[in-house]
Amino acid sequence: QLQLVESGGGSVQAGGSLRLSCVHSRRISSFNEMGWYRQAPAKPRELVARMTDRGFIGYADSVKGRFTISRDGTKNTLYLQMNSLKPEDTAVYYCAITDGNTMWGQGTQVTVSS
C-alpha cells in the first residue's frame, strides 16, 4: 500500500516561507489527483492545492498567489511552497494521493505567528 510521509512544517513569523514535502513510498506512473489539505483546530479539513495527472492545478482562493504545488516524479515527492505566510495559515497540513483509492499522510504542523 502506498505510504506518504510529510515533512517541512515548523514555526515561522508572518511573511515567512516554508516548503512542505511529501514523499510517497513507490513510483506512481499514473494518478487521479495529488493534493495538499489543511486542518486548523476546531475546523474541517480543507483543500489547499491540487494537481491532476492531466496537468490541471488548482488552489484555494485564500492561498492563490502565495502557495505553489509541484512534484518531482524522479524523487517520488510532492511539494508545497508557501510564501507570505499569514497567521490564518496555521494548521496541520496533509498530503493526499488518489489513484483509485485515496491515501493520506500523517500531517505536519505549520504555525505562523503575528
Coordinates of C-alpha atoms in Angstrom, one line a residue:
Q1 CA 0.0 0.0 0.0
L2 CA 1.2 3.5 -0.8
Q3 CA 2.6 5.4 2.1
L4 CA 3.0 9.1 2.3
V5 CA 5.4 11.0 4.7
E6 CA 5.2 14.8 5.0
S7 CA 7.9 17.0 6.3
G8 CA 8.9 20.6 6.3
G9 CA 6.5 22.1 8.8
G10 CA 7.5 24.4 11.6
S11 CA 7.0 27.7 13.2
V12 CA 7.6 31.0 11.3
Q13 CA 6.6 34.6 11.6
A14 CA 4.1 36.2 9.4
G15 CA 5.6 36.9 6.0
G16 CA 7.9 34.0 6.1
S17 CA 8.1 30.9 3.9
L18 CA 8.1 27.2 4.3
R19 CA 8.4 24.3 1.8
L20 CA 6.5 21.1 2.6
S21 CA 7.5 17.8 1.1
C22 CA 5.5 14.6 0.8
V23 CA 7.5 11.5 -0.1
H24 CA 5.5 8.6 -1.4
S25 CA 6.8 5.1 -0.9
R26 CA 6.7 4.0 -4.6
R27 CA 6.8 5.4 -8.0
I28 CA 3.4 6.4 -9.3
S29 CA 3.0 6.0 -13.1
S30 CA -0.4 7.5 -13.1
F31 CA -2.7 9.1 -10.6
N32 CA -6.1 10.8 -10.5
E33 CA -5.0 13.6 -8.2
M34 CA -2.3 14.8 -5.8
G35 CA -3.0 17.5 -3.3
W36 CA -2.4 19.3 -0.1
Y37 CA -5.1 19.8 2.6
R38 CA -5.0 21.5 5.9
Q39 CA -7.0 21.4 9.2
A40 CA -7.0 24.1 11.8
P41 CA -8.2 23.5 15.3
A42 CA -12.0 23.1 15.5
K43 CA -12.3 23.5 11.7
P44 CA -13.0 21.0 9.0
R45 CA -10.2 19.8 6.7
E46 CA -10.0 22.0 3.6
L47 CA -8.3 21.7 0.2
V48 CA -5.3 23.9 -0.2
A49 CA -3.9 22.9 -3.6
R50 CA -4.3 20.0 -6.0
M51 CA -3.0 18.8 -9.3
T52 CA -4.1 16.1 -11.7
D53 CA -2.1 13.9 -14.0
R54 CA -3.6 15.8 -16.9
G55 CA -1.9 19.0 -15.8
F56 CA -4.7 20.8 -14.0
I57 CA -3.6 22.7 -11.0
G58 CA -5.9 24.5 -8.6
Y59 CA -5.7 26.5 -5.4
A60 CA -8.0 27.6 -2.7
D61 CA -8.7 31.3 -3.0
S62 CA -7.1 32.0 0.3
V63 CA -3.7 30.8 -0.9
K64 CA -3.7 31.9 -4.6
G65 CA -0.5 33.8 -5.4
R66 CA 1.2 32.7 -2.3
F67 CA 1.4 28.9 -2.4
T68 CA 2.7 26.7 -5.2
I69 CA 2.2 22.9 -5.6
S70 CA 4.7 20.9 -7.6
R71 CA 6.1 17.4 -7.9
D72 CA 9.3 15.7 -8.8
G73 CA 8.5 12.2 -10.1
T74 CA 12.1 11.2 -10.0
K75 CA 12.2 11.7 -6.3
N76 CA 8.6 10.4 -5.6
T77 CA 7.9 13.7 -3.9
L78 CA 5.1 16.3 -3.9
Y79 CA 5.9 19.8 -2.7
L80 CA 4.0 22.8 -1.4
Q81 CA 6.0 26.1 -1.4
M82 CA 4.3 28.5 0.9
N83 CA 5.3 32.2 0.8
S84 CA 4.0 35.3 2.5
L85 CA 2.6 33.1 5.3
K86 CA -0.2 34.5 7.5
P87 CA -1.4 33.5 11.0
E88 CA -4.5 32.1 9.4
D89 CA -2.4 29.6 7.6
T90 CA -1.7 27.9 10.9
A91 CA -2.9 24.3 10.6
V92 CA -1.8 20.7 10.2
Y93 CA -1.0 20.1 6.6
Y94 CA -1.7 16.8 4.9
C95 CA -0.8 15.4 1.5
A96 CA -3.1 13.0 -0.3
I97 CA -2.8 11.0 -3.4
T98 CA -5.7 9.4 -5.3
D99 CA -5.1 6.6 -7.8
G100 CA -8.4 4.8 -7.3
N101 CA -8.1 4.9 -3.6
T102 CA -7.1 8.0 -1.6
M103 CA -4.1 7.7 0.7
W104 CA -3.2 10.3 3.3
G105 CA 0.0 11.2 5.1
Q106 CA 0.2 11.7 8.8
G107 CA 0.4 15.5 8.6
T108 CA 2.9 18.2 9.5
Q109 CA 2.2 21.2 11.7
V110 CA 2.6 24.7 10.4
T111 CA 2.4 27.6 12.9
V112 CA 2.5 31.2 11.8
S113 CA 2.9 33.9 14.4
S114 CA 2.0 37.5 14.0

